[in-house]
Coordinates of C-alpha atoms in Angstrom, one line a residue:
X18 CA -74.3 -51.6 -95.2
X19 CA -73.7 -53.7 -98.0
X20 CA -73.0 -57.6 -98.3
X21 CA -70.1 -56.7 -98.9
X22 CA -68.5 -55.0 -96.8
X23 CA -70.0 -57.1 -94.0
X24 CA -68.1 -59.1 -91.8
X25 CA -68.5 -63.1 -92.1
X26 CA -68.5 -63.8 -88.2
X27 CA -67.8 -61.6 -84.7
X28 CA -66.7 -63.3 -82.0
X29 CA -67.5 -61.4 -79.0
X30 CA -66.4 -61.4 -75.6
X31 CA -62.9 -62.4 -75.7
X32 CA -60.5 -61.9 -73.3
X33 CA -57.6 -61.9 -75.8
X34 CA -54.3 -63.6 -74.9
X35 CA -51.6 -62.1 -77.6
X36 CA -47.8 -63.0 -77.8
X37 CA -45.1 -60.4 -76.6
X38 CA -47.3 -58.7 -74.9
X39 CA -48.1 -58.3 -70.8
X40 CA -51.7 -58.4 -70.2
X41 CA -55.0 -59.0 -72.0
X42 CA -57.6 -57.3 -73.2
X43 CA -61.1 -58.2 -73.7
X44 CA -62.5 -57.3 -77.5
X45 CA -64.4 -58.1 -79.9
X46 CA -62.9 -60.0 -83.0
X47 CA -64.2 -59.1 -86.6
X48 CA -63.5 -61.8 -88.9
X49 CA -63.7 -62.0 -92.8
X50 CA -62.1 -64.5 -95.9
X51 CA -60.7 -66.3 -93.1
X52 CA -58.2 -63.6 -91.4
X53 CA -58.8 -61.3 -88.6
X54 CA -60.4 -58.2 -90.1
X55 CA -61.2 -55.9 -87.4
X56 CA -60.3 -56.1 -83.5
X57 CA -62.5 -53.8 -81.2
X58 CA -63.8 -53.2 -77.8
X59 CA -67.0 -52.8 -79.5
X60 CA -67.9 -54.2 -83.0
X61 CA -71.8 -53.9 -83.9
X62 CA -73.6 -56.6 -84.6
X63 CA -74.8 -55.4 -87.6
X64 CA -71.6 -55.2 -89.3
X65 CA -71.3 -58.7 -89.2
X66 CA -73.1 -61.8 -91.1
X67 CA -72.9 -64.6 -87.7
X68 CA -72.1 -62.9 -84.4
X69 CA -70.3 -66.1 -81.9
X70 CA -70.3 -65.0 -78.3
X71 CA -67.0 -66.1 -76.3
X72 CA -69.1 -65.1 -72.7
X73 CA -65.1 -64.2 -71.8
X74 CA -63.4 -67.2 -72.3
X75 CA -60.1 -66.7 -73.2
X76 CA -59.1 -66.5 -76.3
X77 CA -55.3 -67.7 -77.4
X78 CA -53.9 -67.8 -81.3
X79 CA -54.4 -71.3 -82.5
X80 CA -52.2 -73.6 -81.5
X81 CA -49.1 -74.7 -83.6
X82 CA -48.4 -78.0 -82.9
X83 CA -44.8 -78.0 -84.1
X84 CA -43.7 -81.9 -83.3
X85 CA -46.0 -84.3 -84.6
X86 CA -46.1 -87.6 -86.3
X87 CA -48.9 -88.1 -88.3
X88 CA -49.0 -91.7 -90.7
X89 CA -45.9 -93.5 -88.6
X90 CA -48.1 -96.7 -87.0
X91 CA -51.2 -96.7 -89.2
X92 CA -52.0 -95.2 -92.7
X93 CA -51.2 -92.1 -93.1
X94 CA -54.3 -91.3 -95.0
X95 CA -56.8 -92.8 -91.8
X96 CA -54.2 -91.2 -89.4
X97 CA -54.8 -87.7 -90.5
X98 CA -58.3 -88.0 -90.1
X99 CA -58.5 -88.8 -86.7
X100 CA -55.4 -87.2 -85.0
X101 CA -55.7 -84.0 -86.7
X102 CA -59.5 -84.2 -84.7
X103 CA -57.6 -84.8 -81.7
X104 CA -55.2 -81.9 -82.6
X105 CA -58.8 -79.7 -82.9
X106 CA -60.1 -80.9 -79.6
X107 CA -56.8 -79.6 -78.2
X108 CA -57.0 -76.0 -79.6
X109 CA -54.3 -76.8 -82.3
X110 CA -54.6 -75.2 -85.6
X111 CA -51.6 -75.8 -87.0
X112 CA -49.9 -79.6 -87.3
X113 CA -46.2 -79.8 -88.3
X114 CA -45.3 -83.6 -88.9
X115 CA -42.0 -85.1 -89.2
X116 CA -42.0 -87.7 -91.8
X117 CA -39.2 -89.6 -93.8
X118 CA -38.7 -92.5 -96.1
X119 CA -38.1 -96.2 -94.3
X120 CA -40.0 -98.3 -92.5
X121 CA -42.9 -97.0 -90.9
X122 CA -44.8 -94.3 -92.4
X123 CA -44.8 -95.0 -96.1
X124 CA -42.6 -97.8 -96.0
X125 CA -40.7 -96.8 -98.9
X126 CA -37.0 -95.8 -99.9
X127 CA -36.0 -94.1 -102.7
X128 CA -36.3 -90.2 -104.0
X129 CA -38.2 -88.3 -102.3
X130 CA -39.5 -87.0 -105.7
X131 CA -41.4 -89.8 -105.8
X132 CA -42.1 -90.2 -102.3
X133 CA -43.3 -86.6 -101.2
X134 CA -46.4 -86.2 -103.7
X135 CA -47.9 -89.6 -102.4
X136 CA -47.7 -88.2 -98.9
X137 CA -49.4 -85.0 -100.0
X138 CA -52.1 -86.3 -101.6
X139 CA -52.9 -89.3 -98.7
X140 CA -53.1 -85.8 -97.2
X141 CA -55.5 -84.1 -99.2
X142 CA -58.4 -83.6 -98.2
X143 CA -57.7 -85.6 -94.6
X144 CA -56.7 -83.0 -92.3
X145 CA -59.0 -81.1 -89.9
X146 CA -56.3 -78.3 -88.9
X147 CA -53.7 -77.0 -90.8
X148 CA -50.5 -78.9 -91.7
X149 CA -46.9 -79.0 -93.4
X150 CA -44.4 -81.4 -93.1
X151 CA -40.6 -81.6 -92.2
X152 CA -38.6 -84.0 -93.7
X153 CA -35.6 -85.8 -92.8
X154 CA -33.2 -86.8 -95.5
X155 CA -32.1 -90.2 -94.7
X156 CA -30.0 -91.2 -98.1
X157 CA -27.4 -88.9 -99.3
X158 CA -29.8 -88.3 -102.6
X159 CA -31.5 -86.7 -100.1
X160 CA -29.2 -84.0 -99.5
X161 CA -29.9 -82.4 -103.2
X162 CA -33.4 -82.7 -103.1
X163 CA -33.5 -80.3 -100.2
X164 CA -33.4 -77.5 -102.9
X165 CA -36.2 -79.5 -105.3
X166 CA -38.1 -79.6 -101.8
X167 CA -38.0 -76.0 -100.8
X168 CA -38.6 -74.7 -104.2
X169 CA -41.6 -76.5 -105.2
X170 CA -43.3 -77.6 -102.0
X171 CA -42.0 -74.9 -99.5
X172 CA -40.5 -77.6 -97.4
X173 CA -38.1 -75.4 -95.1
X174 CA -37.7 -77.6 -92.4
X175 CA -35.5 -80.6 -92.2
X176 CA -34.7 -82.8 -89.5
X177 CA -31.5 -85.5 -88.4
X178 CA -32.6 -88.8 -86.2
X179 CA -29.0 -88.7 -84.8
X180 CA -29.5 -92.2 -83.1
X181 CA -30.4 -94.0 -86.7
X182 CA -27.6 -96.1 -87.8
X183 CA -26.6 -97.4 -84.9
X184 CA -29.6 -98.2 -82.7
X185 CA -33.2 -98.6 -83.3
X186 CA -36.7 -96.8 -83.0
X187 CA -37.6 -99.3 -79.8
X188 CA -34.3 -100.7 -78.9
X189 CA -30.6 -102.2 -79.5
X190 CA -30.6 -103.1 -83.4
X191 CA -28.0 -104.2 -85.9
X192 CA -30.3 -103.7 -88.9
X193 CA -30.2 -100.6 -89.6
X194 CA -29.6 -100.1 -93.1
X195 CA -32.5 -102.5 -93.8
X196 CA -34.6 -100.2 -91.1
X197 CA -33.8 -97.1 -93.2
X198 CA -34.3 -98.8 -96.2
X199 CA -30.5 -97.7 -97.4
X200 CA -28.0 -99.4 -100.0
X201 CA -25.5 -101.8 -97.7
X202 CA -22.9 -99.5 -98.3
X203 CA -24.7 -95.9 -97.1
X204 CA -24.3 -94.4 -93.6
X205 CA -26.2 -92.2 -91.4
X206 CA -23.8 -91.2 -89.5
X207 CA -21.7 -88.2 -88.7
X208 CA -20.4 -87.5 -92.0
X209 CA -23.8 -87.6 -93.4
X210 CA -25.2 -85.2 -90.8
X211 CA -22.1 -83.0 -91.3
X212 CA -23.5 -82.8 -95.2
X213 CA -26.9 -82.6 -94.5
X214 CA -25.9 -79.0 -92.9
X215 CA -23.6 -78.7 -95.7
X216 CA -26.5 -78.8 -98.0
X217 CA -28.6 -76.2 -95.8
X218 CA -26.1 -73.8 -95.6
X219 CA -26.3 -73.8 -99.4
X220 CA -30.0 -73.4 -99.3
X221 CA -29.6 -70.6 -97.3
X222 CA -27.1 -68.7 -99.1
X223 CA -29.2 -69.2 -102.5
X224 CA -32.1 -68.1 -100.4
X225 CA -31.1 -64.8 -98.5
X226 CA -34.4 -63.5 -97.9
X227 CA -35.9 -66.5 -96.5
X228 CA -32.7 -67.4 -94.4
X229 CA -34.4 -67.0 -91.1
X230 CA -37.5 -69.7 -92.0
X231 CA -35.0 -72.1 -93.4
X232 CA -33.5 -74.6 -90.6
X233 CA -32.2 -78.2 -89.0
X234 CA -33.9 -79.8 -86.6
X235 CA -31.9 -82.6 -84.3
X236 CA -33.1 -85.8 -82.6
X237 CA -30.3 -86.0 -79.8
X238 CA -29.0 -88.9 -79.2
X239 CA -25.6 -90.8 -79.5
X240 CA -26.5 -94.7 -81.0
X241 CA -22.9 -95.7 -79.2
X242 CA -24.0 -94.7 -75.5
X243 CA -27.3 -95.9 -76.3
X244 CA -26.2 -99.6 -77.0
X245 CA -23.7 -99.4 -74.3
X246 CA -26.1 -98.7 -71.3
X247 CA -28.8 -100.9 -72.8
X248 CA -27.1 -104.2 -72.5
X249 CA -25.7 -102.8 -68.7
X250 CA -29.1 -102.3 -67.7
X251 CA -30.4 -105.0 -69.9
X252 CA -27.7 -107.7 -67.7
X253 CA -27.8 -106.0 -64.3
X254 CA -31.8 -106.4 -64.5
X255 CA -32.6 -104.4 -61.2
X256 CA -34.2 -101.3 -63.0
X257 CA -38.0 -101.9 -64.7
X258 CA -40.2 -99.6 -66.5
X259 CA -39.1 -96.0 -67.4
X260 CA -36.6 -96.1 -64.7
X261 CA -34.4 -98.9 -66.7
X262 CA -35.5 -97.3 -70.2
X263 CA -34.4 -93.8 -69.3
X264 CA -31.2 -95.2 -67.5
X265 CA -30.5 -97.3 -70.9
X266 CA -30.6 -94.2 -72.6
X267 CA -29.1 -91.8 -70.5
X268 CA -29.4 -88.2 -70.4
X269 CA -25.4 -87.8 -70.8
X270 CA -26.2 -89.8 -73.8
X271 CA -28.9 -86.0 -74.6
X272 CA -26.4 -84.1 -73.8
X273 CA -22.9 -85.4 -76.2
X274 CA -25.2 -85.4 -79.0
X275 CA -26.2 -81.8 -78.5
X276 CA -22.0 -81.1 -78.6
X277 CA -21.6 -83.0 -81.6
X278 CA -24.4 -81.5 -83.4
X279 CA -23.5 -77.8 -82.3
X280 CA -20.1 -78.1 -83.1
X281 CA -21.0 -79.4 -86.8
X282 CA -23.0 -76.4 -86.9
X283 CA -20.3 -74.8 -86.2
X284 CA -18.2 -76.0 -88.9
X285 CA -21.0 -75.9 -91.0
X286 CA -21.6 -72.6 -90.8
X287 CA -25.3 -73.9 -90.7
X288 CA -27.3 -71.1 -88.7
X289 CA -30.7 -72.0 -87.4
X290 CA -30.3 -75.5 -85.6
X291 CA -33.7 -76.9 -84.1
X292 CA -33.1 -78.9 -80.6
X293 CA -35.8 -80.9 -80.1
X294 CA -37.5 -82.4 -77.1
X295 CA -35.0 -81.4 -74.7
X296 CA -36.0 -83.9 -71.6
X297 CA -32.9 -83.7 -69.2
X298 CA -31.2 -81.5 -66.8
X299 CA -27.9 -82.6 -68.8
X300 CA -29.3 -82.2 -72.1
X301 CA -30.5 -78.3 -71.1
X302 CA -27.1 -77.4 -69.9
X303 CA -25.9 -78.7 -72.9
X304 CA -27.6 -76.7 -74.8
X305 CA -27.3 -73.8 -73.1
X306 CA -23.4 -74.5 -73.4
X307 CA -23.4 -74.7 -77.1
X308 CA -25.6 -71.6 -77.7
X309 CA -22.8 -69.4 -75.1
X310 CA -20.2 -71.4 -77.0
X311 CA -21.4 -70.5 -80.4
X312 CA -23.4 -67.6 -80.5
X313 CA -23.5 -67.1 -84.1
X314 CA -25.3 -70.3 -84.1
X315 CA -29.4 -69.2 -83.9
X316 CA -30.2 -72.2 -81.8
X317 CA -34.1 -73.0 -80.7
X318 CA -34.6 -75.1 -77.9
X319 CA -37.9 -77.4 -77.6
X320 CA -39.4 -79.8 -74.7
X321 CA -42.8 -82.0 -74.8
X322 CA -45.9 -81.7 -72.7
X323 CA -44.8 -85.0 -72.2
X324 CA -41.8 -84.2 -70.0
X325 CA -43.3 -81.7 -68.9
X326 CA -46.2 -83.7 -67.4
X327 CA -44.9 -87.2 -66.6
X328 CA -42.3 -88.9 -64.7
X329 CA -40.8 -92.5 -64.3
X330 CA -42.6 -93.3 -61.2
X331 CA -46.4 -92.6 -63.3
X332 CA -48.1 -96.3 -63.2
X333 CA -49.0 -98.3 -66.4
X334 CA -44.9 -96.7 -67.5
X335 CA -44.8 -98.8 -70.7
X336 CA -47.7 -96.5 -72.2
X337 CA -45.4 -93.5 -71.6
X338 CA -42.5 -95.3 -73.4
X339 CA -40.7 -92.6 -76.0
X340 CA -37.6 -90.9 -77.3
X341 CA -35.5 -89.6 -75.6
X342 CA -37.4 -91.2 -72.6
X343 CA -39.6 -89.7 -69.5
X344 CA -37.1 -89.0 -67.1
X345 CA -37.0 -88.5 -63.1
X346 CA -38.9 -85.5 -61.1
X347 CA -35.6 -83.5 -60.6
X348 CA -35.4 -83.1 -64.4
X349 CA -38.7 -82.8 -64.9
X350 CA -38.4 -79.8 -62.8
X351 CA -35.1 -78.4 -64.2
X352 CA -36.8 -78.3 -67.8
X353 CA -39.9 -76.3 -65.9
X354 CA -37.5 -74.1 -65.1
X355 CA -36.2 -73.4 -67.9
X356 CA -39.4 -73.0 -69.6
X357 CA -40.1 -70.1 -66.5
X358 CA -36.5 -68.8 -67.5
X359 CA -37.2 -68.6 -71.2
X360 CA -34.6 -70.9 -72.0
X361 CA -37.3 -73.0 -74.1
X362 CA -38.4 -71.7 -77.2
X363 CA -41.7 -73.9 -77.7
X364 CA -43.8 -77.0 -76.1
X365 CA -44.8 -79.3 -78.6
X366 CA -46.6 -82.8 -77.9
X367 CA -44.2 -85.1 -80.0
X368 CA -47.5 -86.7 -81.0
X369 CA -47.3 -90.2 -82.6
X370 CA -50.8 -92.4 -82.3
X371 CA -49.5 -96.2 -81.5
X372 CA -52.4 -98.5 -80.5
X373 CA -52.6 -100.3 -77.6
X374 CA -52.6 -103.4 -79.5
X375 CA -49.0 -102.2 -81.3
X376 CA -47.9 -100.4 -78.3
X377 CA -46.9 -103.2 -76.0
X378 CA -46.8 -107.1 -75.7
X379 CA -50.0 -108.8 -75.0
X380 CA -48.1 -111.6 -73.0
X381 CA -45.7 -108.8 -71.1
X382 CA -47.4 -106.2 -71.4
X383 CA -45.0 -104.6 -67.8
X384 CA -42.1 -105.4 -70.5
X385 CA -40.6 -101.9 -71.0
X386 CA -38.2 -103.8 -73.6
X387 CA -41.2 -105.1 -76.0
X388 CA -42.8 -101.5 -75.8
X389 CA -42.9 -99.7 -78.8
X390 CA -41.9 -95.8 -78.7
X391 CA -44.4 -93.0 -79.2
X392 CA -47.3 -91.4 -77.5
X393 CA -49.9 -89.2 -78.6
X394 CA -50.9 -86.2 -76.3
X395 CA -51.4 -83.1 -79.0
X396 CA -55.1 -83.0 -77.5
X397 CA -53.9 -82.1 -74.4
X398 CA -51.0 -80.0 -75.5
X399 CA -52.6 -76.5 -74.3
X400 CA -54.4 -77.7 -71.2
X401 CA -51.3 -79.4 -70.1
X402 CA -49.1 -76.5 -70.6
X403 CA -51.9 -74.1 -69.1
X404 CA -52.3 -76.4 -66.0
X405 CA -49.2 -76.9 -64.7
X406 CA -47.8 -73.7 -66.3
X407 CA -50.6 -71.6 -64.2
X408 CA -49.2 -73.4 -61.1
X409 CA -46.0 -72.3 -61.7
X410 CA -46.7 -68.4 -62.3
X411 CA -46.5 -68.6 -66.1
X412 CA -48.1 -65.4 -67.8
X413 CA -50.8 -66.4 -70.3
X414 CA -48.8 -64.3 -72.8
X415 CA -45.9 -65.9 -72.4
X416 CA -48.1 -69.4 -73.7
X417 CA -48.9 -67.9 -76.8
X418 CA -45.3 -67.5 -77.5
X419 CA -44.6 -70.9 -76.8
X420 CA -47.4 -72.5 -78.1
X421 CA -48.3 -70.1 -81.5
X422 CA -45.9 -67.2 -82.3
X423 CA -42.3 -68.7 -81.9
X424 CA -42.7 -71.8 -83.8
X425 CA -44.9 -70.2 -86.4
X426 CA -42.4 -67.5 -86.9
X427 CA -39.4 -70.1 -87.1
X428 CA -41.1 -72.5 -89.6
X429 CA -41.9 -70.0 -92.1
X430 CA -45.7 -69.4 -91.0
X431 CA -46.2 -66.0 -91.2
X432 CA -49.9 -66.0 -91.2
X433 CA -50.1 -68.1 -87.7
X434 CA -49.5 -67.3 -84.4
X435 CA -51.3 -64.3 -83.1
X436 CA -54.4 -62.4 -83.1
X437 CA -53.9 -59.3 -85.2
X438 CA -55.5 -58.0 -88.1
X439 CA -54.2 -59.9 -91.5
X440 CA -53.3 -63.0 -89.1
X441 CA -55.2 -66.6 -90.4
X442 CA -58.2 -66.6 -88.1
X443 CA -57.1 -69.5 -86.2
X444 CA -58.5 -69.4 -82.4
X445 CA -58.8 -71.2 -79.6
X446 CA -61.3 -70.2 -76.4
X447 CA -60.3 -71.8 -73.2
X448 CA -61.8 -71.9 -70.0
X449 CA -59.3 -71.1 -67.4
X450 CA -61.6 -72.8 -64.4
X451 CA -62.2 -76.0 -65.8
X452 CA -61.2 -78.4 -64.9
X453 CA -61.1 -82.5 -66.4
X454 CA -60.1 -85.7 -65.3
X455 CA -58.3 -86.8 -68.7
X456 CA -59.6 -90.3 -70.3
X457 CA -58.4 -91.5 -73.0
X458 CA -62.2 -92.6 -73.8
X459 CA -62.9 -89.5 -74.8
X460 CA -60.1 -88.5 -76.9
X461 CA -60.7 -87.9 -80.8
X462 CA -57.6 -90.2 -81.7
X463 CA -57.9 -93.8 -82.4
X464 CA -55.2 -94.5 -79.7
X465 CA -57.5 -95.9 -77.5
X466 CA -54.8 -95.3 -73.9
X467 CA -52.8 -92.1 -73.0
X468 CA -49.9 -91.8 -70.8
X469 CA -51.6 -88.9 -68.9
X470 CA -55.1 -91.3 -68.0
X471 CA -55.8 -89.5 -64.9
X472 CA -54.2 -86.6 -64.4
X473 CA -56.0 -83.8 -63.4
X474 CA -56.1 -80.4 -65.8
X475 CA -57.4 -76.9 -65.4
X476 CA -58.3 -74.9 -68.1
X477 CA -60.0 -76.6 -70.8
X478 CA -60.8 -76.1 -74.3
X479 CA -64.4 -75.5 -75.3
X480 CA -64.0 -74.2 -79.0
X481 CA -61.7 -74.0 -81.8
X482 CA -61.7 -72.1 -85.1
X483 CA -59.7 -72.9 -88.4
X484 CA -59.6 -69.4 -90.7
X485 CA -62.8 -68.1 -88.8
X486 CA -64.4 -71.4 -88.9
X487 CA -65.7 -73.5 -85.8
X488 CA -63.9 -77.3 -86.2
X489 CA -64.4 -77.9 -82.7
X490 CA -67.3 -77.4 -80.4
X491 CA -67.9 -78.0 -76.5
X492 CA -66.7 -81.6 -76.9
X493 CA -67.4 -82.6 -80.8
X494 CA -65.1 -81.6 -83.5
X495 CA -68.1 -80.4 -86.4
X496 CA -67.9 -80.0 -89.8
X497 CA -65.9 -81.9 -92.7
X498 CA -61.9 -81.8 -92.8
X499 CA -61.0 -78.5 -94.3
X500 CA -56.8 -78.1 -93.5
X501 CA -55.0 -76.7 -96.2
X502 CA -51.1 -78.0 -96.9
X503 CA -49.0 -74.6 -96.0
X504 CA -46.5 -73.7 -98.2
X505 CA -43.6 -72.4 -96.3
X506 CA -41.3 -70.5 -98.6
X507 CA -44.3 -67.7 -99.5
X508 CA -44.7 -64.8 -96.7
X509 CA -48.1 -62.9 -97.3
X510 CA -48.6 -61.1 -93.9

C-alpha cells in the first residue's frame, strides 16, 4: 500500500455515540487530512500510519460549545489560550463566543470594521479548539455592517442583550450609554432591536441559500422589571445570595422579554430567533407560547449546564452569580424536563472566566450585590450534561444532538457535529464509569474557583481530538494551539 493512500491515524475500539440515531455501535474510525475517512467494524492496522486504541470508551462528535465568552474580564489574547484548554479538557471542539464593542472585551466603540480584525487576530494563533464568533450590534451602524460581516468574515450569527440600556451587566445602572460606549443620543432599546431583525431579514432575503445558517440570538430580559424588583428586594433586605439575586430579577422578568422579542419577530418577519439560556419554568412556557403562537417563526431554545446543575441553596452562591440568574430546584427541574421532552434544542456552558479576585468583594465577599456576573464551566459542559442526564434516562444519542449536531447545523458548521465520513475529525472519548470530585484546582482555566467545587460527576473525559489530532490527553491538554477561525457562510460537506 502506498503512503498515500494510507490513513494518518485509526482509532480503534470506539463505541460510537452518533446524533439522530438510537443506539451505538462499536467501530473502528479511519482518519485522514483531518476528516473522518473510513468508519469500520474492522479497519487493519496496516492501512493506517498511527493506530490510537479507544479500549471502548465512548466516543461522542466533538463538542460545540455554542455560548461562550472568551476576552470579556481579561485579554482576549491570554484568555483564549487558557479557556480554550479548559474547553479541550472538557471534550469541546468547537468554541462559539459572543463578543461586542463596549466596555469589557475590547473596550472599544466604534465600527466594527475596525473592531472585528483586532479581535481576529488577538485570536490567531491562541485558540486550542475551534472557534467563530457572534456579534452583537450595539450602535445602529451596526445594523449595516451585518451584511460587511457575513460576506467577508462569515459572521452569521448575531445576538441582542435585551436588558442593556436600562440596567447593567452586575446590577441597577443609569450609565448606560457610557457602558455601551454609545453617542448620548443612541438607544438600545426596542426600536433598535426591532431594526436589528429588520436588518437580518434583509440578510436573509439577499442570501436564500444560506437562510437557514443565518439567525438572532436573544438575551431575555426586560431592564424595567429588572430595576423594579432590585430596589424591592434591595429595601425589603430579607433575601441574601442567589435567592435575593434571582428574586431581583425575576423569571416573569424571562418570560415578557421572550413575548416582546417573539412578537418583533413576528413583525419582522425575521425567521430563526436564538433563545438563549432559558433558566425558568416561566421563561420555558414562554417560549413554548411564542413558538405555538408563531409557528412560522424557526425558534431554538437553549439552557446552561449551569441551570442545569446548580441551584440557589448551593453554598459559596456569590461564585454562581450570572445572567439570567441560578434559580430554585422546581425550575431547575422543569428545564430538565424539558430537555427529556426535547423542548431544548442545545446545552451550552455560557462560559465567561472572572477571577476570584474580580469576581467578588474582598471585604464582602457574601455580598451578592458587589458580585460580578459570569462563570466558567465549558470544561465540564459534557460530564455535567452526561451525569445528571444519565440519571434522568437521557439516551446517549440524544447528547450528541444537544451537545454537537443541533448547534453545529444552526450556526452554519457543516463540517461539525457527527461522526460520519467527510465530517471534521473532532472527537471526544468518555468514560461512562468515572467518576470525579470537581476542583477547580485542576481546571485548565485561569479562573482559579467554579461554582460546581464539589459536585460529584460520572462520566469523564479522558481524550480529545481536534481534526484527527490529540489536544487533550488523560488529564494534560498536549501539543501547541492549533484552532482555526471557521468561516460560517461556506458549506463544504
Amino acid at each position: 500500500m502506498s503512503e498515500n493512500s494510507l490513513l494518518d491515524k485509526v482509532i480503534k475500539n470506539v463505541r460510537v455515540v452518533r446524533p439522530n440515531q438510537i443506539s451505538m455501535e462499536t467501530l473502528d474510525i479511519g482518519i485522514k487530512n483531518g476528516k473522518f475517512a473510513q468508519i469500520a467494524p474492522q479497519i487493519s492496522p496496516e492501512q493506517t500510519k498511527e493506530v490510537f486504541d479507544a479500549k471502548n470508551l465512548l466516543g461522542f462528535p466533538g463538542i460545540v460549545d455554542a455560548h461562550m465568552h472568551i476576552g470579556i474580564y481579561q485579554p482576549l489574547a491570554q484568555d483564549a489560550v487558557s479557556e480554550s484548554k479548559a474547553a479541550a479538557m472538557g471534550g469541546v471542539t468547537t468554541s462559539l463566543n459572543y463578543i461586542r464593542t463596549g466596555q469589557y472585551y475590547l473596550n472599544k466603540g466604534g465600527s466594527y470594521r475596525d473592531f472585528f480584525p483586532e479581535v481576529l487576530a488577538l485570536s490567531k494563533d491562541n485558540f486550542y479548539v475551534d472557534y467563530s464568533y457572534h456579534i452583537a450590534p450595539i450602535a445602529s451602524q451596526h445594523i449595516d455592517e451585518m451584511a460587511m460581516l457575513f460576506a467577508e468574515y462569515g459572521v452569521s450569527s448575531f445576538k441582542i442583550f435585551m436588558f442593556y440600556g436600562g440596567y447593567g451587566l452586575h446590577g441597577l445602572s443609569d450609565q448606560q450609554n457610557l457602558f455601551l460606549m454609545i453617542n448620548k443620543e443612541e438607544r438600545y432599546d426596542f426600536a433598535h432591536f426591532e431594526f436589528i431583525m429588520r436588518g437580518l431579514t434583509r440578510l436573509m432575503e439577499e442570501h436564500p441559500e444560506k437562510r437557514d445558517s443565518i439567525s438572532l440570538s436573544l438575551h431575555c430580559e426586560v431592564a424595567e422589571i429588572l430595576n423594579a424588583y432590585t430596589k424591592i428586594v434591595q429595601q425589603e433586605n430579607t433575601l441574601t445570595g442567589l435567592h435575593a439575586y434571582s428574586a431581583a430579577r425575576p423569571p416573569h422578568s424571562e418570560g415578557l422579554a421572550i413575548c416582546i422579542a417573539s412578537y418583533l419577530a413576528h413583525e419582522t418577519n425575521c425567521a430563526n430567533i436564538n433563545l438563549l439560556h432559558l433558566s425558568s419554568r416561566k421563561a420555558m412556557e414562554a417560549a413554548l407560547t411564542m413558538q405555538a403562537a408563531f409557528p412560522h417563526i424557526n425558534f431554538r431554545r437553549e439552557v446552561t449546564v449551569g441551570h442545569l446543575l446548580l441551584d440557589v441553596d448551593i453554598p459559596n452562591g456569590t461564585w454562581a452569580k450570572v445572567n439570567p440568574p441560578i434559580r430554585p430546584r422546581a425550575d431547575v427541574e422543569f428545564v430538565w424536563q424539558a430537555v427529556l421532552n426535547r423542548q431544548v434544542d442545545w446545552i451550552v456552558s455560557d462560559h465567561a472566566c472572572c477571577s476570584a479576585e474580580q469576581k467578588r468583594s474582598a471585604l464582602e465577599p457574601n455580598n451578592i450585590w458587589l458580585a460580578k456576573s459570569g462563570f466558567g464551566g465549558t470544561e465540564y459542559l459534557l460530564s455535567g450534561v452526561f451525569s445528571e442526564g444519565s440519571k434522568r434516562g437521557m439516551s446517549y444519542n440524544h447528547m450528541a444532538e444537544l451537545l454537537s449536531w443541533n448547534p453545529a447545523q444552526r450556526f452554519g458548521l457543516f463540517e461539525k457535529g457527527d461522526i460520519a465520513v467527510g465530517y471534521d475529525a473532532d472527537l471526544v472519548l468518555l468514560d461512562p464509569n468515572e467518576s470525579f470530585v470537581v476542583r477547580a484546582s485542576e481546571s485548565q482555566s485561569q479562573q482559579g474557583y467554579t461554582p460546581f467545587e464539589g459536585a460529584e460527576l460520572t462520566g469523564r473525559v479522558k481524550h480529545t481530538f481536534l481534526r484527527g489530532h490529540l489536544i487533550y490527553d488523560k488529564g494534560e491538554v498536549v501539543g501547541s494551539p492549533t484552532g482555526q477561525y471557521l468561516k460560517r457562510n461556506v458549506r463544504r460537506v
